[in-house]
Tab-separated table of C-alpha atoms in Angstrom:
chain	number	residue	atom	x	y	z
X	1	MET	CA	-14.159	11.241	1.616
X	2	SER	CA	-10.434	11.111	1.356
X	3	ASN	CA	-7.377	13.183	0.753
X	4	VAL	CA	-3.985	12.976	-0.894
X	5	PRO	CA	-1.245	15.198	0.422
X	6	HIS	CA	1.595	15.864	-1.959
X	7	VAL	CA	3.083	17.763	0.918
X	8	ARG	CA	6.741	17.028	1.274
X	9	SER	CA	7.607	17.603	4.908
X	10	PHE	CA	6.816	15.952	8.201
X	11	PRO	CA	5.393	19.099	9.920
X	12	GLU	CA	3.310	20.018	6.878
X	13	LEU	CA	1.766	16.550	6.727
X	14	LEU	CA	0.883	16.575	10.427
X	15	GLN	CA	-0.562	20.076	10.203
X	16	LEU	CA	-2.695	19.095	7.220
X	17	ALA	CA	-3.903	15.960	9.012
X	18	GLU	CA	-4.935	18.091	12.025
X	19	GLU	CA	-6.753	20.616	9.852
X	20	VAL	CA	-8.697	18.220	7.642
X	21	GLY	CA	-9.048	15.408	10.205
X	22	PRO	CA	-12.606	16.303	11.288
X	23	TYR	CA	-13.886	16.220	7.692
X	24	ILE	CA	-12.350	13.083	6.179
X	25	CYS	CA	-12.786	9.326	6.492
X	26	VAL	CA	-9.407	8.448	5.000
X	27	LEU	CA	-6.054	10.231	4.764
X	28	LYS	CA	-4.256	9.096	1.633
X	29	THR	CA	-0.487	9.425	1.933
X	30	HIS	CA	2.560	9.232	-0.318
X	31	ILE	CA	4.976	8.544	2.499
X	32	ASP	CA	7.888	8.162	0.054
X	33	ILE	CA	7.895	11.841	-0.874
X	34	ILE	CA	8.362	13.136	2.692
X	35	VAL	CA	11.938	14.448	2.804
X	36	ASP	CA	12.329	14.353	6.602
X	37	PHE	CA	10.469	11.104	7.332
X	38	ASP	CA	11.199	9.328	10.579
X	39	ASP	CA	9.311	6.818	12.713
X	40	ASP	CA	7.910	9.564	14.923
X	41	LEU	CA	5.860	10.834	11.978
X	42	ILE	CA	3.973	7.536	11.979
X	43	VAL	CA	3.407	7.684	15.738
X	44	GLN	CA	1.942	11.183	15.480
X	45	LEU	CA	-0.062	10.475	12.338
X	46	THR	CA	-1.587	7.391	13.960
X	47	GLU	CA	-2.510	9.436	17.022
X	48	ILE	CA	-4.290	12.044	14.863
X	49	ALA	CA	-6.057	9.320	12.856
X	50	THR	CA	-7.301	7.699	16.070
X	51	ARG	CA	-8.439	11.017	17.524
X	52	TYR	CA	-10.453	12.056	14.452
X	53	ASN	CA	-11.435	8.508	13.532
X	54	PHE	CA	-10.091	8.348	10.001
X	55	GLN	CA	-8.108	5.596	8.279
X	56	LEU	CA	-4.581	5.857	6.868
X	57	PHE	CA	-4.188	4.774	3.263
X	58	GLU	CA	-0.670	4.658	1.848
X	59	ASP	CA	-1.204	5.075	-1.882
X	60	ARG	CA	1.812	2.901	-2.720
X	61	LYS	CA	0.441	1.454	-5.960
X	62	PHE	CA	2.360	-1.801	-5.502
X	63	ALA	CA	3.176	-3.168	-8.936
X	64	ASP	CA	5.812	-5.882	-8.569
X	65	ILE	CA	5.837	-9.674	-8.306
X	66	GLY	CA	4.655	-11.368	-5.103
X	67	ASN	CA	8.064	-12.077	-3.622
X	68	THR	CA	9.149	-8.425	-3.996
X	69	VAL	CA	5.990	-6.776	-2.652
X	70	VAL	CA	6.230	-8.899	0.503
X	71	HIS	CA	9.394	-6.972	1.375
X	72	GLN	CA	8.249	-3.604	0.030
X	73	TYR	CA	5.066	-3.767	2.113
X	74	ARG	CA	6.597	-5.124	5.334
X	75	ASP	CA	10.203	-3.942	5.434
X	76	GLY	CA	12.413	-1.021	4.568
X	77	ILE	CA	12.324	2.381	6.216
X	78	TYR	CA	8.565	2.822	5.907
X	79	LYS	CA	7.169	-0.522	7.162
X	80	ILE	CA	3.908	0.385	5.427
X	81	ALA	CA	1.984	-2.660	6.647
X	82	SER	CA	2.614	-1.702	10.271
X	83	TRP	CA	0.590	1.530	10.112
X	84	SER	CA	-1.386	1.926	6.843
X	85	HIS	CA	-4.892	0.555	7.423
X	86	PHE	CA	-5.110	-0.390	3.778
X	87	THR	CA	-3.070	0.081	0.624
X	88	ASN	CA	-3.493	-0.455	-3.104
X	89	ALA	CA	-1.933	-2.461	-5.918
X	90	HIS	CA	-1.996	-2.643	-9.695
X	91	PRO	CA	-3.298	-6.036	-10.864
X	92	ILE	CA	-0.814	-5.978	-13.757
X	93	PRO	CA	1.680	-8.557	-12.340
X	94	GLY	CA	-1.112	-11.161	-11.945
X	95	PRO	CA	-2.578	-12.734	-8.780
X	96	GLY	CA	0.846	-13.266	-7.147
X	97	ILE	CA	0.849	-9.598	-6.102
X	98	VAL	CA	-2.311	-10.144	-4.039
X	99	ASP	CA	-0.878	-13.344	-2.531
X	100	GLY	CA	2.331	-11.542	-1.544
X	101	LEU	CA	0.570	-8.559	0.030
X	102	ARG	CA	-1.986	-10.769	1.805
X	103	GLN	CA	0.783	-12.837	3.361
X	104	VAL	CA	1.965	-9.661	5.128
X	105	GLY	CA	-1.242	-7.660	5.551
X	106	LYS	CA	-3.943	-10.142	6.459
X	107	PRO	CA	-2.454	-11.195	9.828
X	108	LEU	CA	-2.378	-7.465	10.702
X	109	GLY	CA	-6.038	-6.941	9.751
X	110	ARG	CA	-5.147	-4.882	6.670
X	111	GLY	CA	-7.017	-4.687	3.374
X	112	LEU	CA	-6.231	-4.025	-0.265
X	113	LEU	CA	-7.757	-1.997	-3.106
X	114	LEU	CA	-7.012	-2.958	-6.703
X	115	LEU	CA	-6.432	-0.220	-9.271
X	116	ALA	CA	-8.998	-1.089	-11.924
X	117	GLN	CA	-9.162	2.270	-13.709
X	118	MET	CA	-6.987	5.378	-13.624
X	119	SER	CA	-8.033	8.997	-14.004
X	120	SER	CA	-5.032	10.102	-16.074
X	121	GLN	CA	-5.155	10.853	-19.792
X	122	GLY	CA	-4.324	7.893	-22.043
X	123	ALA	CA	-4.387	5.347	-19.193
X	124	LEU	CA	-4.075	1.761	-20.466
X	125	THR	CA	-6.797	0.506	-18.109
X	126	SER	CA	-9.100	-0.791	-20.837
X	127	PRO	CA	-12.530	-2.306	-20.076
X	128	GLU	CA	-10.916	-5.770	-20.452
X	129	TYR	CA	-8.223	-4.768	-17.980
X	130	ALA	CA	-10.816	-3.515	-15.462
X	131	ALA	CA	-12.764	-6.770	-15.913
X	132	GLN	CA	-9.633	-8.754	-15.041
X	133	ALA	CA	-9.139	-6.568	-11.949
X	134	VAL	CA	-12.731	-7.378	-10.961
X	135	GLN	CA	-12.072	-11.113	-11.372
X	136	MET	CA	-8.957	-10.820	-9.226
X	137	ALA	CA	-10.913	-8.969	-6.521
X	138	LYS	CA	-13.751	-11.518	-6.531
X	139	ALA	CA	-11.234	-14.356	-6.173
X	140	ASN	CA	-9.582	-12.662	-3.154
X	141	LYS	CA	-12.408	-11.171	-1.117
X	142	ASP	CA	-10.761	-12.219	2.139
X	143	PHE	CA	-8.236	-9.416	1.547
X	144	VAL	CA	-9.380	-7.230	-1.381
X	145	PHE	CA	-12.314	-5.014	-0.377
X	146	GLY	CA	-12.650	-2.746	-3.381
X	147	PHE	CA	-11.139	-0.677	-6.142
X	148	ILE	CA	-9.547	2.528	-7.171
X	149	SER	CA	-11.809	3.224	-10.120
X	150	GLN	CA	-13.894	5.759	-11.989
X	151	ASP	CA	-17.059	3.619	-12.001
X	152	CYS	CA	-18.984	1.205	-9.804
X	153	LEU	CA	-17.812	-1.998	-11.473
X	154	VAL	CA	-19.849	-4.694	-9.680
X	155	PRO	CA	-23.164	-2.989	-8.821
X	156	GLU	CA	-24.699	-6.300	-7.705
X	157	ASP	CA	-22.135	-6.633	-4.875
X	158	PRO	CA	-22.477	-3.769	-2.359
X	159	SER	CA	-19.637	-5.191	-0.246
X	160	LEU	CA	-17.050	-3.844	-2.701
X	161	ILE	CA	-15.944	-0.224	-2.204
X	162	TYR	CA	-15.022	2.248	-4.970
X	163	MET	CA	-12.616	5.083	-4.244
X	164	THR	CA	-12.252	7.615	-7.030
X	165	PRO	CA	-9.289	9.957	-7.529
X	166	GLY	CA	-9.152	12.960	-9.815
X	167	VAL	CA	-11.947	14.883	-8.066
X	168	GLN	CA	-12.291	18.655	-7.935
X	169	LEU	CA	-15.287	20.954	-7.602
X	170	ASN	CA	-14.572	22.096	-11.154
X	171	ALA	CA	-13.769	19.510	-13.846
X	172	GLY	CA	-10.521	19.984	-15.867
X	173	THR	CA	-6.970	18.690	-16.419
X	174	ASP	CA	-3.456	19.420	-15.115
X	175	ALA	CA	-0.246	19.875	-17.129
X	176	LEU	CA	0.803	16.230	-16.659
X	177	GLY	CA	-2.357	14.496	-17.865
X	178	GLN	CA	-4.469	14.238	-14.700
X	179	GLN	CA	-8.193	14.654	-15.455
X	180	TYR	CA	-10.706	15.935	-12.899
X	181	ASN	CA	-14.354	15.082	-12.299
X	182	THR	CA	-16.843	16.627	-9.868
X	183	PRO	CA	-18.126	14.986	-6.659
X	184	ASP	CA	-21.630	14.939	-8.180
X	185	LEU	CA	-20.508	12.990	-11.276
X	186	VAL	CA	-18.462	10.533	-9.226
X	187	ILE	CA	-20.904	9.845	-6.372
X	188	ARG	CA	-24.349	10.390	-7.899
X	189	GLU	CA	-23.918	9.398	-11.518
X	190	ARG	CA	-21.089	6.831	-11.408
X	191	LYS	CA	-22.126	5.459	-8.005
X	192	CYS	CA	-18.670	5.386	-6.438
X	193	ASP	CA	-18.364	5.481	-2.645
X	194	ILE	CA	-15.448	7.731	-1.749
X	195	ILE	CA	-14.026	10.775	-3.517
X	196	ILE	CA	-10.268	11.201	-3.333
X	197	VAL	CA	-9.445	14.887	-3.307
X	198	GLY	CA	-5.842	16.005	-3.561
X	199	ARG	CA	-4.973	19.429	-4.858
X	200	GLY	CA	-8.554	20.639	-4.299
X	201	VAL	CA	-7.811	20.487	-0.557
X	202	TYR	CA	-4.094	20.732	0.094
X	203	LYS	CA	-3.559	23.638	-2.305
X	204	ALA	CA	-6.575	25.565	-0.975
X	205	PRO	CA	-5.859	28.740	1.021
X	206	ASP	CA	-7.909	27.192	3.874
X	207	CYS	CA	-7.518	23.398	3.788
X	208	ALA	CA	-10.049	22.746	6.553
X	209	ALA	CA	-12.719	24.837	4.819
X	210	ALA	CA	-11.999	23.100	1.504
X	211	ALA	CA	-12.204	19.625	3.086
X	212	LYS	CA	-15.518	20.590	4.701
X	213	GLU	CA	-16.795	21.825	1.347
X	214	TYR	CA	-15.859	18.560	-0.407
X	215	MET	CA	-17.425	16.559	2.427
X	216	ALA	CA	-20.669	18.498	1.960
X	217	ALA	CA	-20.547	18.142	-1.844
X	218	GLY	CA	-20.020	14.385	-1.566
X	219	TRP	CA	-22.845	14.039	0.953
X	220	GLU	CA	-25.225	16.093	-1.204
X	221	ALA	CA	-24.384	13.943	-4.231
X	222	TYR	CA	-25.007	10.786	-2.197
X	223	LYS	CA	-28.382	12.053	-0.941
X	224	LYS	CA	-29.405	12.866	-4.526
X	225	ARG	CA	-28.305	9.398	-5.625
X	226	ILE	CA	-30.385	7.521	-3.082
X	227	SER	CA	-33.459	9.686	-3.750
X	228	GLN	CA	-33.213	9.292	-7.536
P	1	MET	CA	23.775	-8.875	-17.382
P	2	SER	CA	22.104	-7.599	-14.273
P	3	ASN	CA	21.203	-8.466	-10.743
P	4	VAL	CA	18.398	-7.935	-8.248
P	5	PRO	CA	19.221	-8.054	-4.558
P	6	HIS	CA	16.328	-8.756	-2.265
P	7	VAL	CA	18.847	-8.310	0.498
P	8	ARG	CA	17.443	-6.273	3.319
P	9	SER	CA	20.387	-4.612	5.018
P	10	PHE	CA	22.922	-1.949	4.158
P	11	PRO	CA	26.057	-4.109	4.818
P	12	GLU	CA	24.602	-7.091	2.940
P	13	LEU	CA	23.847	-4.952	-0.122
P	14	LEU	CA	27.342	-3.455	-0.167
P	15	GLN	CA	28.952	-6.857	0.306
P	16	LEU	CA	26.924	-8.310	-2.556
P	17	ALA	CA	27.808	-5.360	-4.799
P	18	GLU	CA	31.518	-5.930	-4.043
P	19	GLU	CA	31.281	-9.652	-4.738
P	20	VAL	CA	29.328	-9.535	-7.995
P	21	GLY	CA	30.664	-6.162	-9.202
P	22	PRO	CA	33.283	-7.594	-11.584
P	23	TYR	CA	30.691	-9.763	-13.362
P	24	ILE	CA	27.715	-7.460	-13.903
P	25	CYS	CA	26.840	-4.480	-16.084
P	26	VAL	CA	23.932	-3.321	-13.924
P	27	LEU	CA	23.043	-3.670	-10.246
P	28	LYS	CA	19.262	-3.677	-9.862
P	29	THR	CA	18.171	-2.463	-6.450
P	30	HIS	CA	14.981	-2.341	-4.387
P	31	ILE	CA	16.185	0.454	-2.148
P	32	ASP	CA	12.836	0.581	-0.320
P	33	ILE	CA	13.349	-2.803	1.340
P	34	ILE	CA	16.639	-1.896	3.045
P	35	VAL	CA	15.792	-1.618	6.751
P	36	ASP	CA	18.820	0.468	7.749
P	37	PHE	CA	19.034	2.737	4.711
P	38	ASP	CA	20.858	6.025	5.047
P	39	ASP	CA	22.528	8.401	2.600
P	40	ASP	CA	25.930	6.817	3.189
P	41	LEU	CA	24.676	3.623	1.525
P	42	ILE	CA	24.263	5.568	-1.697
P	43	VAL	CA	27.731	7.114	-1.411
P	44	GLN	CA	29.314	3.682	-0.969
P	45	LEU	CA	27.182	1.991	-3.607
P	46	THR	CA	28.081	4.695	-6.120
P	47	GLU	CA	31.766	4.256	-5.316
P	48	ILE	CA	31.547	0.495	-5.950
P	49	ALA	CA	29.589	1.044	-9.179
P	50	THR	CA	32.231	3.479	-10.425
P	51	ARG	CA	35.095	1.164	-9.485
P	52	TYR	CA	33.632	-1.891	-11.252
P	53	ASN	CA	31.987	0.132	-14.017
P	54	PHE	CA	28.403	-1.008	-13.611
P	55	GLN	CA	25.205	1.024	-13.621
P	56	LEU	CA	22.701	1.372	-10.772
P	57	PHE	CA	19.096	0.585	-11.646
P	58	GLU	CA	16.476	1.220	-8.987
P	59	ASP	CA	13.668	-1.142	-9.922
P	60	ARG	CA	11.008	1.229	-8.602
P	61	LYS	CA	8.288	0.305	-11.080
P	62	PHE	CA	6.768	3.793	-10.971
P	63	ALA	CA	3.055	3.475	-11.599
P	64	ASP	CA	1.357	6.742	-10.636
P	65	ILE	CA	0.230	9.886	-12.440
P	66	GLY	CA	2.820	12.412	-13.676
P	67	ASN	CA	2.497	14.900	-10.849
P	68	THR	CA	3.035	12.194	-8.205
P	69	VAL	CA	6.000	10.430	-9.814
P	70	VAL	CA	7.839	13.769	-10.071
P	71	HIS	CA	8.007	13.772	-6.276
P	72	GLN	CA	8.514	10.032	-5.827
P	73	TYR	CA	11.475	10.063	-8.233
P	74	ARG	CA	13.128	13.264	-6.993
P	75	ASP	CA	12.211	13.652	-3.335
P	76	GLY	CA	11.641	11.688	-0.174
P	77	ILE	CA	14.268	9.777	1.740
P	78	TYR	CA	15.639	7.947	-1.291
P	79	LYS	CA	16.078	10.726	-3.891
P	80	ILE	CA	16.215	7.992	-6.541
P	81	ALA	CA	16.925	10.334	-9.447
P	82	SER	CA	20.093	11.583	-7.764
P	83	TRP	CA	21.887	8.209	-7.899
P	84	SER	CA	20.037	5.610	-10.000
P	85	HIS	CA	21.419	5.743	-13.549
P	86	PHE	CA	18.077	4.614	-14.890
P	87	THR	CA	14.764	3.420	-13.517
P	88	ASN	CA	11.573	1.838	-14.834
P	89	ALA	CA	7.855	2.587	-15.028
P	90	HIS	CA	4.610	0.862	-15.873
P	91	PRO	CA	2.939	2.505	-18.875
P	92	ILE	CA	-0.483	1.913	-17.277
P	93	PRO	CA	-1.160	5.554	-16.173
P	94	GLY	CA	-0.653	6.828	-19.743
P	95	PRO	CA	2.043	9.126	-21.177
P	96	GLY	CA	1.906	11.564	-18.228
P	97	ILE	CA	4.089	9.161	-16.216
P	98	VAL	CA	6.888	9.493	-18.784
P	99	ASP	CA	6.479	13.283	-18.864
P	100	GLY	CA	6.694	13.474	-15.073
P	101	LEU	CA	9.776	11.258	-14.799
P	102	ARG	CA	11.503	12.984	-17.720
P	103	GLN	CA	11.008	16.380	-16.103
P	104	VAL	CA	13.167	15.147	-13.205
P	105	GLY	CA	15.490	12.631	-14.858
P	106	LYS	CA	16.458	14.092	-18.207
P	107	PRO	CA	18.356	17.122	-16.849
P	108	LEU	CA	20.381	14.620	-14.762
P	109	GLY	CA	21.189	12.443	-17.790
P	110	ARG	CA	18.962	9.597	-16.586
P	111	GLY	CA	16.964	7.147	-18.705
P	112	LEU	CA	13.798	5.106	-18.386
P	113	LEU	CA	12.701	1.564	-19.207
P	114	LEU	CA	9.018	0.812	-19.727
P	115	LEU	CA	7.573	-2.422	-18.360
P	116	ALA	CA	6.020	-3.954	-21.462
P	117	GLN	CA	5.749	-7.549	-20.274
P	118	MET	CA	6.065	-9.211	-16.884
P	119	SER	CA	7.442	-12.636	-16.055
P	120	SER	CA	4.888	-13.484	-13.356
P	121	GLN	CA	2.034	-15.966	-13.773
P	122	GLY	CA	-1.248	-14.431	-14.938
P	123	ALA	CA	0.312	-11.026	-15.743
P	124	LEU	CA	-2.167	-8.699	-17.490
P	125	THR	CA	0.466	-7.491	-19.966
P	126	SER	CA	-1.398	-8.632	-23.073
P	127	PRO	CA	0.055	-8.266	-26.588
P	128	GLU	CA	-2.126	-5.138	-26.999
P	129	TYR	CA	-0.729	-3.754	-23.764
P	130	ALA	CA	2.866	-4.416	-24.862
P	131	ALA	CA	2.109	-2.747	-28.210
P	132	GLN	CA	0.909	0.363	-26.370
P	133	ALA	CA	4.111	0.340	-24.292
P	134	VAL	CA	6.080	0.205	-27.557
P	135	GLN	CA	4.158	3.194	-28.923
P	136	MET	CA	4.848	5.122	-25.734
P	137	ALA	CA	8.573	4.302	-25.968
P	138	LYS	CA	8.771	5.314	-29.627
P	139	ALA	CA	7.099	8.633	-28.843
P	140	ASN	CA	9.611	9.360	-26.033
P	141	LYS	CA	12.981	8.189	-27.323
P	142	ASP	CA	14.728	11.210	-25.826
P	143	PHE	CA	14.221	9.574	-22.415
P	144	VAL	CA	12.956	5.988	-22.842
P	145	PHE	CA	15.751	3.693	-24.047
P	146	GLY	CA	14.118	0.285	-23.784
P	147	PHE	CA	11.910	-2.178	-22.001
P	148	ILE	CA	11.546	-4.664	-19.247
P	149	SER	CA	10.171	-7.473	-21.382
P	150	GLN	CA	10.294	-11.143	-22.244
P	151	ASP	CA	10.786	-10.570	-25.985
P	152	CYS	CA	12.550	-8.269	-28.401
P	153	LEU	CA	9.534	-6.130	-29.305
P	154	VAL	CA	10.902	-3.820	-32.036
P	155	PRO	CA	13.529	-5.938	-33.855
P	156	GLU	CA	13.909	-3.307	-36.573
P	157	ASP	CA	15.185	-0.727	-34.038
P	158	PRO	CA	18.463	-1.870	-32.441
P	159	SER	CA	18.658	1.302	-30.334
P	160	LEU	CA	16.033	-0.059	-27.937
P	161	ILE	CA	17.295	-2.293	-25.111
P	162	TYR	CA	15.457	-5.284	-23.622
P	163	MET	CA	16.141	-6.336	-20.043
P	164	THR	CA	14.525	-9.587	-19.001
P	165	PRO	CA	13.756	-10.643	-15.430
P	166	GLY	CA	12.817	-14.125	-14.244
P	167	VAL	CA	16.076	-15.759	-15.340
P	168	GLN	CA	17.648	-18.828	-13.740
P	169	LEU	CA	19.925	-21.537	-15.086
P	170	ASN	CA	17.017	-23.957	-14.593
P	171	ALA	CA	13.509	-22.941	-15.690
P	172	GLY	CA	10.676	-23.172	-13.096
P	173	THR	CA	8.366	-21.150	-10.812
P	174	ASP	CA	8.351	-19.862	-7.223
P	175	ALA	CA	5.550	-20.072	-4.643
P	176	LEU	CA	4.252	-16.575	-5.483
P	177	GLY	CA	3.861	-16.918	-9.247
P	178	GLN	CA	7.285	-15.903	-10.571
P	179	GLN	CA	8.255	-17.932	-13.671
P	180	TYR	CA	11.864	-18.564	-14.674
P	181	ASN	CA	13.492	-18.876	-18.082
P	182	THR	CA	17.081	-19.783	-18.969
P	183	PRO	CA	19.730	-17.351	-20.279
P	184	ASP	CA	19.798	-19.304	-23.545
P	185	LEU	CA	16.060	-18.892	-24.142
P	186	VAL	CA	16.108	-15.200	-23.239
P	187	ILE	CA	19.253	-14.114	-25.125
P	188	ARG	CA	19.507	-16.530	-28.053
P	189	GLU	CA	15.907	-17.363	-28.845
P	190	ARG	CA	13.987	-14.273	-27.689
P	191	LYS	CA	16.811	-11.866	-28.625
P	192	CYS	CA	16.749	-9.809	-25.439
P	193	ASP	CA	19.877	-7.896	-24.431
P	194	ILE	CA	20.296	-8.210	-20.679
P	195	ILE	CA	19.313	-11.000	-18.286
P	196	ILE	CA	18.149	-9.914	-14.852
P	197	VAL	CA	19.146	-12.555	-12.333
P	198	GLY	CA	17.913	-12.296	-8.764
P	199	ARG	CA	17.674	-15.342	-6.575
P	200	GLY	CA	19.995	-17.299	-8.914
P	201	VAL	CA	22.821	-15.067	-7.670
P	202	TYR	CA	22.005	-13.626	-4.262
P	203	LYS	CA	20.775	-16.925	-2.829
P	204	ALA	CA	23.766	-18.881	-4.179
P	205	PRO	CA	26.312	-20.161	-1.615
P	206	ASP	CA	28.980	-18.237	-3.576
P	207	CYS	CA	27.403	-15.116	-5.157
P	208	ALA	CA	30.521	-14.142	-7.102
P	209	ALA	CA	30.844	-17.605	-8.648
P	210	ALA	CA	27.129	-17.603	-9.518
P	211	ALA	CA	27.335	-14.140	-11.118
P	212	LYS	CA	30.333	-15.284	-13.149
P	213	GLU	CA	28.427	-18.378	-14.255
P	214	TYR	CA	25.415	-16.308	-15.407
P	215	MET	CA	27.730	-13.862	-17.193
P	216	ALA	CA	29.290	-16.789	-19.072
P	217	ALA	CA	25.891	-18.344	-19.856
P	218	GLY	CA	24.587	-15.027	-21.220
P	219	TRP	CA	27.706	-14.518	-23.310
P	220	GLU	CA	27.532	-18.063	-24.736
P	221	ALA	CA	23.861	-17.550	-25.631
P	222	TYR	CA	24.729	-14.265	-27.341
P	223	LYS	CA	27.574	-15.841	-29.352
P	224	LYS	CA	25.217	-18.614	-30.472
P	225	ARG	CA	22.610	-16.026	-31.488
P	226	ILE	CA	24.931	-13.999	-33.694
P	227	SER	CA	26.344	-17.148	-35.352
P	228	GLN	CA	22.895	-18.625	-36.039
């Protein structure tokens, strides 16, 4: 169970992390939209993550050549590799992107998800594209541990993890092409492992209650799946 | 003629901009790898760009859904839309990414390049993928003005611009899968418009001399092309 804050300020992000912390396994961040970011945010976020035992996942969607992502992952203001337990990358630039990120992340014990499928309308992630992402993951299992995807792509290998965005309790779309599926469809039918819930939680009047509700819905769907 | 600094500090970036300024039409930045970024960097960079009459191009490679890129482009520490004359995006999430970026950039007079092809080894930008990028550009010509590509993809439409990375005076590859072509191949043979030179300039002992040399090589290739 995960979570994507589009919250845009330091105190809001910390407050959300405190509220949903007990009900999530991963907090998915977009650190580059926080207007008042400073290093202390990372210190406090890490403390909350440790206390509630969830992982931090900077949803950076790296998408550049190997030599560039080395710096984007390690350096700059955000120093993503220093605090984000895992991150993700588009396979589009070819295997050099995995090599570049591994060079930085592996010595720190980090891991990588490849974006094999996207939930947005008209996404160019064709079945051939997803198959190439799978090949890239299989060739790099010392660092790549799974996918951002809409389906379980390698059912014969339970060591690969599937995290699925675009989840709400009611299916639908937003004004900018995002498409939503339910926890039941994602976990029970499509056999993914982790639902990524964004607006369903952080726009709820009571974020903690919403996170708890999604946690329960995901767990119910999983129980149904294994008793099918 | 363009330029990609992988320089990692504020004074280095400004110094490079001063040195190569007279010889470039675009300065391509990776603002998220600057370790000591602050707003004053943007003020000074903008002043240099105005003085030498070049454009700023943050090579952000946006690659998320529409609702997320709105915030990544407009907000956060970097406020990219406020200073970068144009930026680029992967078409992979579908047309929502263009809609999201346009919502922020168009009122500011900004433009967008789509990444149709990449120069790195094993890139998944197939001919079908590039064709879909072309369709997306054609459908959004009020905001998309061209491509990051290795070829001139729509020769019948001279209003679209092609900027080509992976250019050095000597062809070759790096350790992380980047592949280099010469200015002559890119401008004369493949009919692209702008060469993007990174390490060929910023790793040269004399950056200004190198930039001048690439400017001359690009111009020679262009003269040969139009007299072919």
